[in-house]
CSV table of C-alpha atoms in Angstrom, one decimal:
chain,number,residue,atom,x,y,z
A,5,UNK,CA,0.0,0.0,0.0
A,6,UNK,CA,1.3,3.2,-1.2
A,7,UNK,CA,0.2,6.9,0.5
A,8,UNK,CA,1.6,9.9,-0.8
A,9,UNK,CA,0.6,13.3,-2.3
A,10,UNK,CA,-0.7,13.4,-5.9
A,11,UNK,CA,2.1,15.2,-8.2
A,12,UNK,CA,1.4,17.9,-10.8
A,13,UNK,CA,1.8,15.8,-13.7
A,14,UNK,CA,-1.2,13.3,-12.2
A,15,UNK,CA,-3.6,16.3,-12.8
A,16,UNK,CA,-5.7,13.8,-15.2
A,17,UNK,CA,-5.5,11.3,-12.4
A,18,UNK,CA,-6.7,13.4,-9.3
A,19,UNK,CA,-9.8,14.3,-11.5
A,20,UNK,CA,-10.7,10.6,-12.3
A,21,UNK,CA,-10.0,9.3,-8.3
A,22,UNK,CA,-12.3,11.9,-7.5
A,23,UNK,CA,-15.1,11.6,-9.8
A,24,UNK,CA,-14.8,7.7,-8.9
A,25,UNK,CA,-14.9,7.6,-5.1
A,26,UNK,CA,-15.9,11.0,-4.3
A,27,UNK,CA,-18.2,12.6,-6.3
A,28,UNK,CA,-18.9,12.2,-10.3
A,29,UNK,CA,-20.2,16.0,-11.1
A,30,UNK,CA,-17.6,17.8,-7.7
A,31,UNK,CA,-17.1,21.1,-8.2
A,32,UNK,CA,-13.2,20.0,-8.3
A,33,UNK,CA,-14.2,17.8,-11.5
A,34,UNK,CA,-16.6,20.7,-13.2
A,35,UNK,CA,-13.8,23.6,-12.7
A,36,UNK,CA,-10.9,22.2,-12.2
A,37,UNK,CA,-9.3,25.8,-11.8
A,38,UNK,CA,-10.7,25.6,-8.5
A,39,UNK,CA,-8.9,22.4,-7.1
A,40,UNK,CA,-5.6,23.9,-8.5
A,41,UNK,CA,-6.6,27.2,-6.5
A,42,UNK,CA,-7.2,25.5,-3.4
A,43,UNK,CA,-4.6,22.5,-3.1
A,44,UNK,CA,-1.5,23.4,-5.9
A,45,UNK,CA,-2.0,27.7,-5.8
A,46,UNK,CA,-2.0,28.1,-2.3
A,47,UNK,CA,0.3,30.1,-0.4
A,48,UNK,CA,1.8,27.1,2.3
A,49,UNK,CA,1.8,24.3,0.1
A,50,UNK,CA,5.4,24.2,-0.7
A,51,UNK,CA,6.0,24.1,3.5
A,52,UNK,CA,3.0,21.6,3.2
A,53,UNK,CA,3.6,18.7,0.6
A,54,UNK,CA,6.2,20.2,-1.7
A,55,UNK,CA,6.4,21.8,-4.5
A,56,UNK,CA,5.8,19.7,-6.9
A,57,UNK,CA,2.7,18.3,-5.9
A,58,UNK,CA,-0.9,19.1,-5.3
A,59,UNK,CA,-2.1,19.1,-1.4
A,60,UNK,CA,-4.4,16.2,-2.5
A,61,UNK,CA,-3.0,12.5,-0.9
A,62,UNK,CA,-4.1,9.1,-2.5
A,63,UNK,CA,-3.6,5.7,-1.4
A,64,UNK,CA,-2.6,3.0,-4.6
A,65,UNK,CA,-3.3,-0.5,-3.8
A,66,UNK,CA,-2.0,-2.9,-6.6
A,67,UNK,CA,-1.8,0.9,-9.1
A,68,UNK,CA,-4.8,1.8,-8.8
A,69,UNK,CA,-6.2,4.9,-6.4
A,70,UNK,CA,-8.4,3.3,-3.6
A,71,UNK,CA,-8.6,6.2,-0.8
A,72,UNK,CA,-8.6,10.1,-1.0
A,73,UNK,CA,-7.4,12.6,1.5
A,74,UNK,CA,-8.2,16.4,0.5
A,75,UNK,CA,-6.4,19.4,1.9
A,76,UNK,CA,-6.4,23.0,1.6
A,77,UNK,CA,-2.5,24.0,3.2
A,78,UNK,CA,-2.8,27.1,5.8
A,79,UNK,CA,-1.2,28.5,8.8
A,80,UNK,CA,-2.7,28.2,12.0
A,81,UNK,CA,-2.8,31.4,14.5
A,82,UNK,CA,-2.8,30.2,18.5
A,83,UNK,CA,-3.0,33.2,20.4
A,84,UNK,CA,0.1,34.6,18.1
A,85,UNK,CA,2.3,32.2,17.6
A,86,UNK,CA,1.9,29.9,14.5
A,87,UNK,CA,1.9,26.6,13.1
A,88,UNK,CA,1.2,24.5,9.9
A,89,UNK,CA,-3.1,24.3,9.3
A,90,UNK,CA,-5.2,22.5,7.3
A,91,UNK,CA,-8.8,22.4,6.1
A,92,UNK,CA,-9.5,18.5,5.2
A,93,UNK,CA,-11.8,18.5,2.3
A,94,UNK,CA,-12.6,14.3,2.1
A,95,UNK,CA,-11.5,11.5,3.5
A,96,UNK,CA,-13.0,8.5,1.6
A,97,UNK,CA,-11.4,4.9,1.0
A,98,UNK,CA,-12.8,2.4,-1.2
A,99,UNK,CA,-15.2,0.3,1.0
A,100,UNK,CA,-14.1,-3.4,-1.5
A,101,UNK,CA,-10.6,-2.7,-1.8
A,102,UNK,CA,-9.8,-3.3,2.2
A,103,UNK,CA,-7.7,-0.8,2.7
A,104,UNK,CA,-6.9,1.4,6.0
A,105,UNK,CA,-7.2,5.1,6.2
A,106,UNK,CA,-5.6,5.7,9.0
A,107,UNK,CA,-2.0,6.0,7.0
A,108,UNK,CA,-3.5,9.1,5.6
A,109,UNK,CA,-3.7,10.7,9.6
A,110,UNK,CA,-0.9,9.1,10.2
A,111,UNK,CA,0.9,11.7,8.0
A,112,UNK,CA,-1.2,14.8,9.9
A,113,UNK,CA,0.1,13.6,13.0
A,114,UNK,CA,3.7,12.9,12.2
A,115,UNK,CA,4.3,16.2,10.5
A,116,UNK,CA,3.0,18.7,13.2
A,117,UNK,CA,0.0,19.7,11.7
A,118,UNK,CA,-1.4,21.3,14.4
A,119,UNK,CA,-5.2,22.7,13.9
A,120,UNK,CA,-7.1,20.9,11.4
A,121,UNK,CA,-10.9,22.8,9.8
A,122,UNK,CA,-13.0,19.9,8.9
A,123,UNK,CA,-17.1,20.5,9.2
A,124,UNK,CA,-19.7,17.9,9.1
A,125,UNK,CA,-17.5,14.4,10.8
A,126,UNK,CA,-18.9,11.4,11.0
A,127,UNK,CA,-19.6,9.7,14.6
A,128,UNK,CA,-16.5,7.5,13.3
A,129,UNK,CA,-14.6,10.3,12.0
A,130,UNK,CA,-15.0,12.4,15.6
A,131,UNK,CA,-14.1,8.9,17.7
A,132,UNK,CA,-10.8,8.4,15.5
A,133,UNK,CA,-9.8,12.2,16.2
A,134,UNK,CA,-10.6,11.9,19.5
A,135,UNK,CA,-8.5,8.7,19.8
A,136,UNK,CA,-5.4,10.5,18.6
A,137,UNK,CA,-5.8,13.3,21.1
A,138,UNK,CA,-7.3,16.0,19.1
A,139,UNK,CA,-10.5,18.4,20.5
A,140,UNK,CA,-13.3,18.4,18.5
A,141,UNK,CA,-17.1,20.2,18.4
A,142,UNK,CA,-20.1,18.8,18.6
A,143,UNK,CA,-21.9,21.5,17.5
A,144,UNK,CA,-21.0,24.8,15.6
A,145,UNK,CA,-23.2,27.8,15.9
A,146,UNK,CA,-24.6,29.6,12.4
A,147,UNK,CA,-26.1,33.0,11.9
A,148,UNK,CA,-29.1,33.4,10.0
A,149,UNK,CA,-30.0,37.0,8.9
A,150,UNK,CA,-33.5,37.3,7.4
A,151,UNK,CA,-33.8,40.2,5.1
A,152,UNK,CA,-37.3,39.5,3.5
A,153,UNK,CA,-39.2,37.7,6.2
A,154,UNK,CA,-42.6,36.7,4.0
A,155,UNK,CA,-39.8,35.6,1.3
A,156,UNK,CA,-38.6,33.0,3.7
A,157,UNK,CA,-41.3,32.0,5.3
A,158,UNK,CA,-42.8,31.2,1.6
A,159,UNK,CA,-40.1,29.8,-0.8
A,160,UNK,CA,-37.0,28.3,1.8
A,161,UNK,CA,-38.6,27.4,5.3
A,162,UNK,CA,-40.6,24.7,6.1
A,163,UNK,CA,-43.9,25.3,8.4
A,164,UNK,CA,-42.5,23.9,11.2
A,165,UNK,CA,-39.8,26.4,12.1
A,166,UNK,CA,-41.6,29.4,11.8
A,167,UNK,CA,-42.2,29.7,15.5
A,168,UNK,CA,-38.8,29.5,16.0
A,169,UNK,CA,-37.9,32.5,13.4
A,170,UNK,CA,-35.7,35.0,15.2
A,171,UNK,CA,-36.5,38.9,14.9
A,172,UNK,CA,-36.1,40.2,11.4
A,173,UNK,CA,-32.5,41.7,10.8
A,174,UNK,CA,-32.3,45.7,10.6
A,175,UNK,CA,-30.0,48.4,10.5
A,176,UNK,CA,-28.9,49.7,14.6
A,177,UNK,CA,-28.0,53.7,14.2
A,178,UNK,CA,-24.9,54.2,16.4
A,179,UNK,CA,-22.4,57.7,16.7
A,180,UNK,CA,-20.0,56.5,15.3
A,181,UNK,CA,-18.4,57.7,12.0
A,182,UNK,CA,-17.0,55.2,10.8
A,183,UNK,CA,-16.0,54.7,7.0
A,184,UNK,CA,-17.3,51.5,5.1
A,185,UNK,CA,-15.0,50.6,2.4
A,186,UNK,CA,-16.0,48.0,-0.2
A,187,UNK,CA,-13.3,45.7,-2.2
A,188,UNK,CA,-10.9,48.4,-0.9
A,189,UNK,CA,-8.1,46.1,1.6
A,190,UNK,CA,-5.2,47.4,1.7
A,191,UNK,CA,-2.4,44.9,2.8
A,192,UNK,CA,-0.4,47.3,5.2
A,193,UNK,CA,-3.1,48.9,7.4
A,194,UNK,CA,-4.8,44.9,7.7
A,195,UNK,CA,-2.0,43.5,8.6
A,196,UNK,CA,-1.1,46.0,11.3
A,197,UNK,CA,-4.9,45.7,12.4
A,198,UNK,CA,-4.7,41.1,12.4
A,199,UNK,CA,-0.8,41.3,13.8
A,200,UNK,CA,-1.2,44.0,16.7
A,201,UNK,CA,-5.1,43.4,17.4
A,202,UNK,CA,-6.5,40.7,16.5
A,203,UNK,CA,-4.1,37.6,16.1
A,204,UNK,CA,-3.0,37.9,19.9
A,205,UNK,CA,-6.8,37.2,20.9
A,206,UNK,CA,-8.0,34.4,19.2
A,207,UNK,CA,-7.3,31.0,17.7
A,208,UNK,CA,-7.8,29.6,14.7
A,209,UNK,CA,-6.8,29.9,10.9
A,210,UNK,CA,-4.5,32.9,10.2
A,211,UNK,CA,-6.3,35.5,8.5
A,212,UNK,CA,-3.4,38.0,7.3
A,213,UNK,CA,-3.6,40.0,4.6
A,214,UNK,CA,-1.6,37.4,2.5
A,215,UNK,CA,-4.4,34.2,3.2
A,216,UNK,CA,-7.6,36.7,2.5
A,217,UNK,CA,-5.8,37.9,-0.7
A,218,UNK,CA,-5.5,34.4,-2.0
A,219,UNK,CA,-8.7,32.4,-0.7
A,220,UNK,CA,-11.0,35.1,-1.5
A,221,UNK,CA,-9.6,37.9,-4.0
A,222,UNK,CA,-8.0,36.0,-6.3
A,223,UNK,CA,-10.9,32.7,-6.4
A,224,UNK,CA,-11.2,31.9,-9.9
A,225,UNK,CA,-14.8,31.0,-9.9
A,226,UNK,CA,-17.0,32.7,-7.1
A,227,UNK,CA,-17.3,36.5,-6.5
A,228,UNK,CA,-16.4,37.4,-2.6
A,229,UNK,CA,-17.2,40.8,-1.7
A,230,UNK,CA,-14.6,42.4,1.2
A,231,UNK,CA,-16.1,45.2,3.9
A,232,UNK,CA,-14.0,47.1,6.2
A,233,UNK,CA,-14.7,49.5,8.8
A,234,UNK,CA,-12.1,52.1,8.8
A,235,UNK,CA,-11.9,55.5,11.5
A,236,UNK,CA,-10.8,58.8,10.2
A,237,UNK,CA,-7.3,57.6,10.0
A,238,UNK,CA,-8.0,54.4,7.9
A,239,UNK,CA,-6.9,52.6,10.6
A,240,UNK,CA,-9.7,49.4,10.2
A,241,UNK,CA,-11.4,47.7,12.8
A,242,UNK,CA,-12.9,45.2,11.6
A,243,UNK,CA,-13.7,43.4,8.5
A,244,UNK,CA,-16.1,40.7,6.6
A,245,UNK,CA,-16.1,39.0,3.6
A,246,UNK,CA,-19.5,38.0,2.3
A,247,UNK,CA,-20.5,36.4,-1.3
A,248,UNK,CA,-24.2,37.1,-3.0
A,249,UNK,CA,-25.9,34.0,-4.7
A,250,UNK,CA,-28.9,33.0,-6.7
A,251,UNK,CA,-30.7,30.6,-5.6
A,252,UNK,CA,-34.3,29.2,-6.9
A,253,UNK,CA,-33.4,29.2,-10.6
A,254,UNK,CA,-32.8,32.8,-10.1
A,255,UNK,CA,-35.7,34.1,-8.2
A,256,UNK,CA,-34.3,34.6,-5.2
A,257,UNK,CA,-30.6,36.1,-3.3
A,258,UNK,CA,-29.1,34.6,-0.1
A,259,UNK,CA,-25.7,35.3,0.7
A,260,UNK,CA,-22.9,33.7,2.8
A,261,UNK,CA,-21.0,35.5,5.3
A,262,UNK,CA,-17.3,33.5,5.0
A,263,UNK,CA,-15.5,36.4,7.9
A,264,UNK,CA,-16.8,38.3,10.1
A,265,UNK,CA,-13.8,40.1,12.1
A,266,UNK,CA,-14.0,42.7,14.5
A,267,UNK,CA,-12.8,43.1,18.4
A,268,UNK,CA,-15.1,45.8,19.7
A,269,UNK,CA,-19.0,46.3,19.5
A,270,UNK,CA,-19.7,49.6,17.9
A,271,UNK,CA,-17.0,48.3,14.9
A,272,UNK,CA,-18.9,44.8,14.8
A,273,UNK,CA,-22.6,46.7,14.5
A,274,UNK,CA,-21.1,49.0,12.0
A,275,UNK,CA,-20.1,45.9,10.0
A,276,UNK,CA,-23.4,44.1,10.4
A,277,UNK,CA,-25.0,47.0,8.9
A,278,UNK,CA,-22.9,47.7,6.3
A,279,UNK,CA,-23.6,43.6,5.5
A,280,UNK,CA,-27.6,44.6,5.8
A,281,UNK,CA,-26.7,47.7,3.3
A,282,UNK,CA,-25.0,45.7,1.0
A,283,UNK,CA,-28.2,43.6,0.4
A,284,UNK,CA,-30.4,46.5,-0.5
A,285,UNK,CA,-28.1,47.9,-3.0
């Protein structure tokens, strides 16, 4: 049995082991401009798995691909000090071909991968991270703003959560002047804002100006959308990154908020309403 990364040259490879045993019409088979922005165009992937390979591991039993292991290389930020990061997009073994997946965490454990992202774990999945000493959630937390209330209610909800439908988002007035800016970041005055503010206070996936520049600016397919709150001196104070989509053949918008950044509360209202704003224009 033979684990290792996926090299450039396997492009046509990768595609096939994925439409085979992950998913025949992935987004990663459709575009594959986005798999090479995510796991070969990345900023840590020559720290990560070299640089001549994509940040994509498969498992060959007897040459042929029978397991996949998906990750998107990042830095993790722990209360200001880093280490090496990783979202884990699929983990998936052929059921018939017998083989083991745990070689594929053995790697993440043996290199110092330190903080992993990966949403939606089986009851397996959780009881095999568990076993190796890592932390993880049982439940993660979503907002849900609701812009057009009788929209909602009619075309996405079913009847029996609308008693539990929170009250409907709107704009808070506050003194402060802030200045919104729109598709505007700057690299110097976010970085002096994540470094000196906002890295020292939180953990999780490190959000400098270099990471928001590639996962969001430069995506080759989807259209992100960057808000800052900025005072008088363009120092910022807090920022989101949202994306607008079509959903219902059209009829309707919904969009995702993908960062939400702030440290203080009148920054953090400013920035919710500048997200509110943003829908009605």
């Amino acid at each position: 049995m033979e684990v290792r990364f996926f090299a450039k040259e396997e492009k046509e490879l990768l595609l096939d082991s994925i439409s085979k045993l992950w998913a025949e019409n992935h987004i990663y088979v459709r575009k594959p401009e986005v798999l090479e922005h995510l796991t070969l165009h990345t900023p840590y992937r020559q720290e990560f798995c070299g640089e001549e390979n994509y940040s994509f591991m498969g498992m060959w039993h007897e040459n042929r691909v029978v397991g996949l292991y998906g990750l998107i290389p990042e830095k993790a930020n722990i209360l200001g000090q880093e280490s090496l990061a990783s979202t884990d997009t699929i983990w998936k073994i052929d059921s018939e071909s017998g083989a083991n997946g745990f070689a594929f965490l053995q790697y993440i454990v043996e290199n110092n991968i330190g903080f992993s992202v990966t949403l939606g774990l089986s009851w397996m999945a959780m009881a095999i991270y568990k076993g190796v000493g890592w932390y993880t959630f049982n439940d993660l937390p979503r907002w849900v703003v609701i812009c057009d209330l009788q929209s909602a209610l009619h075309d996405l909800l079913p009847k029996e959560t609308h008693n539990c439908i929170l009250p409907l988002a709107k704009v808070v007035n506050t003194i402060e002047n802030y200045q919104i800016k729109i598709n505007e970041l700057k690299k110097e005055s976010w970085d002096k804002f994540y470094y000196e503010q906002f890295a020292p206070k939180y953990i999780g996936i490190k959000r400098d100006y270099e990471f928001l520049h590639w996962r969001y600016i430069q995506s080759p397919i989807l259209k992100y959308h960057v808000i800052t709150i900025e005072d008088s001196l363009q120092n910022i104070h807090g920022l989101a990154v949202i994306r607008i989509e079509s959903i219902l053949n059209g009829q309707k918008k919904i969009g995702r908020i993908l960062e939400f950044i702030a440290l203080e509360s009148l920054p953090s209202i400013e920035l919710a309403n500048a997200i509110l704003r943003y829908d009605n224009e």
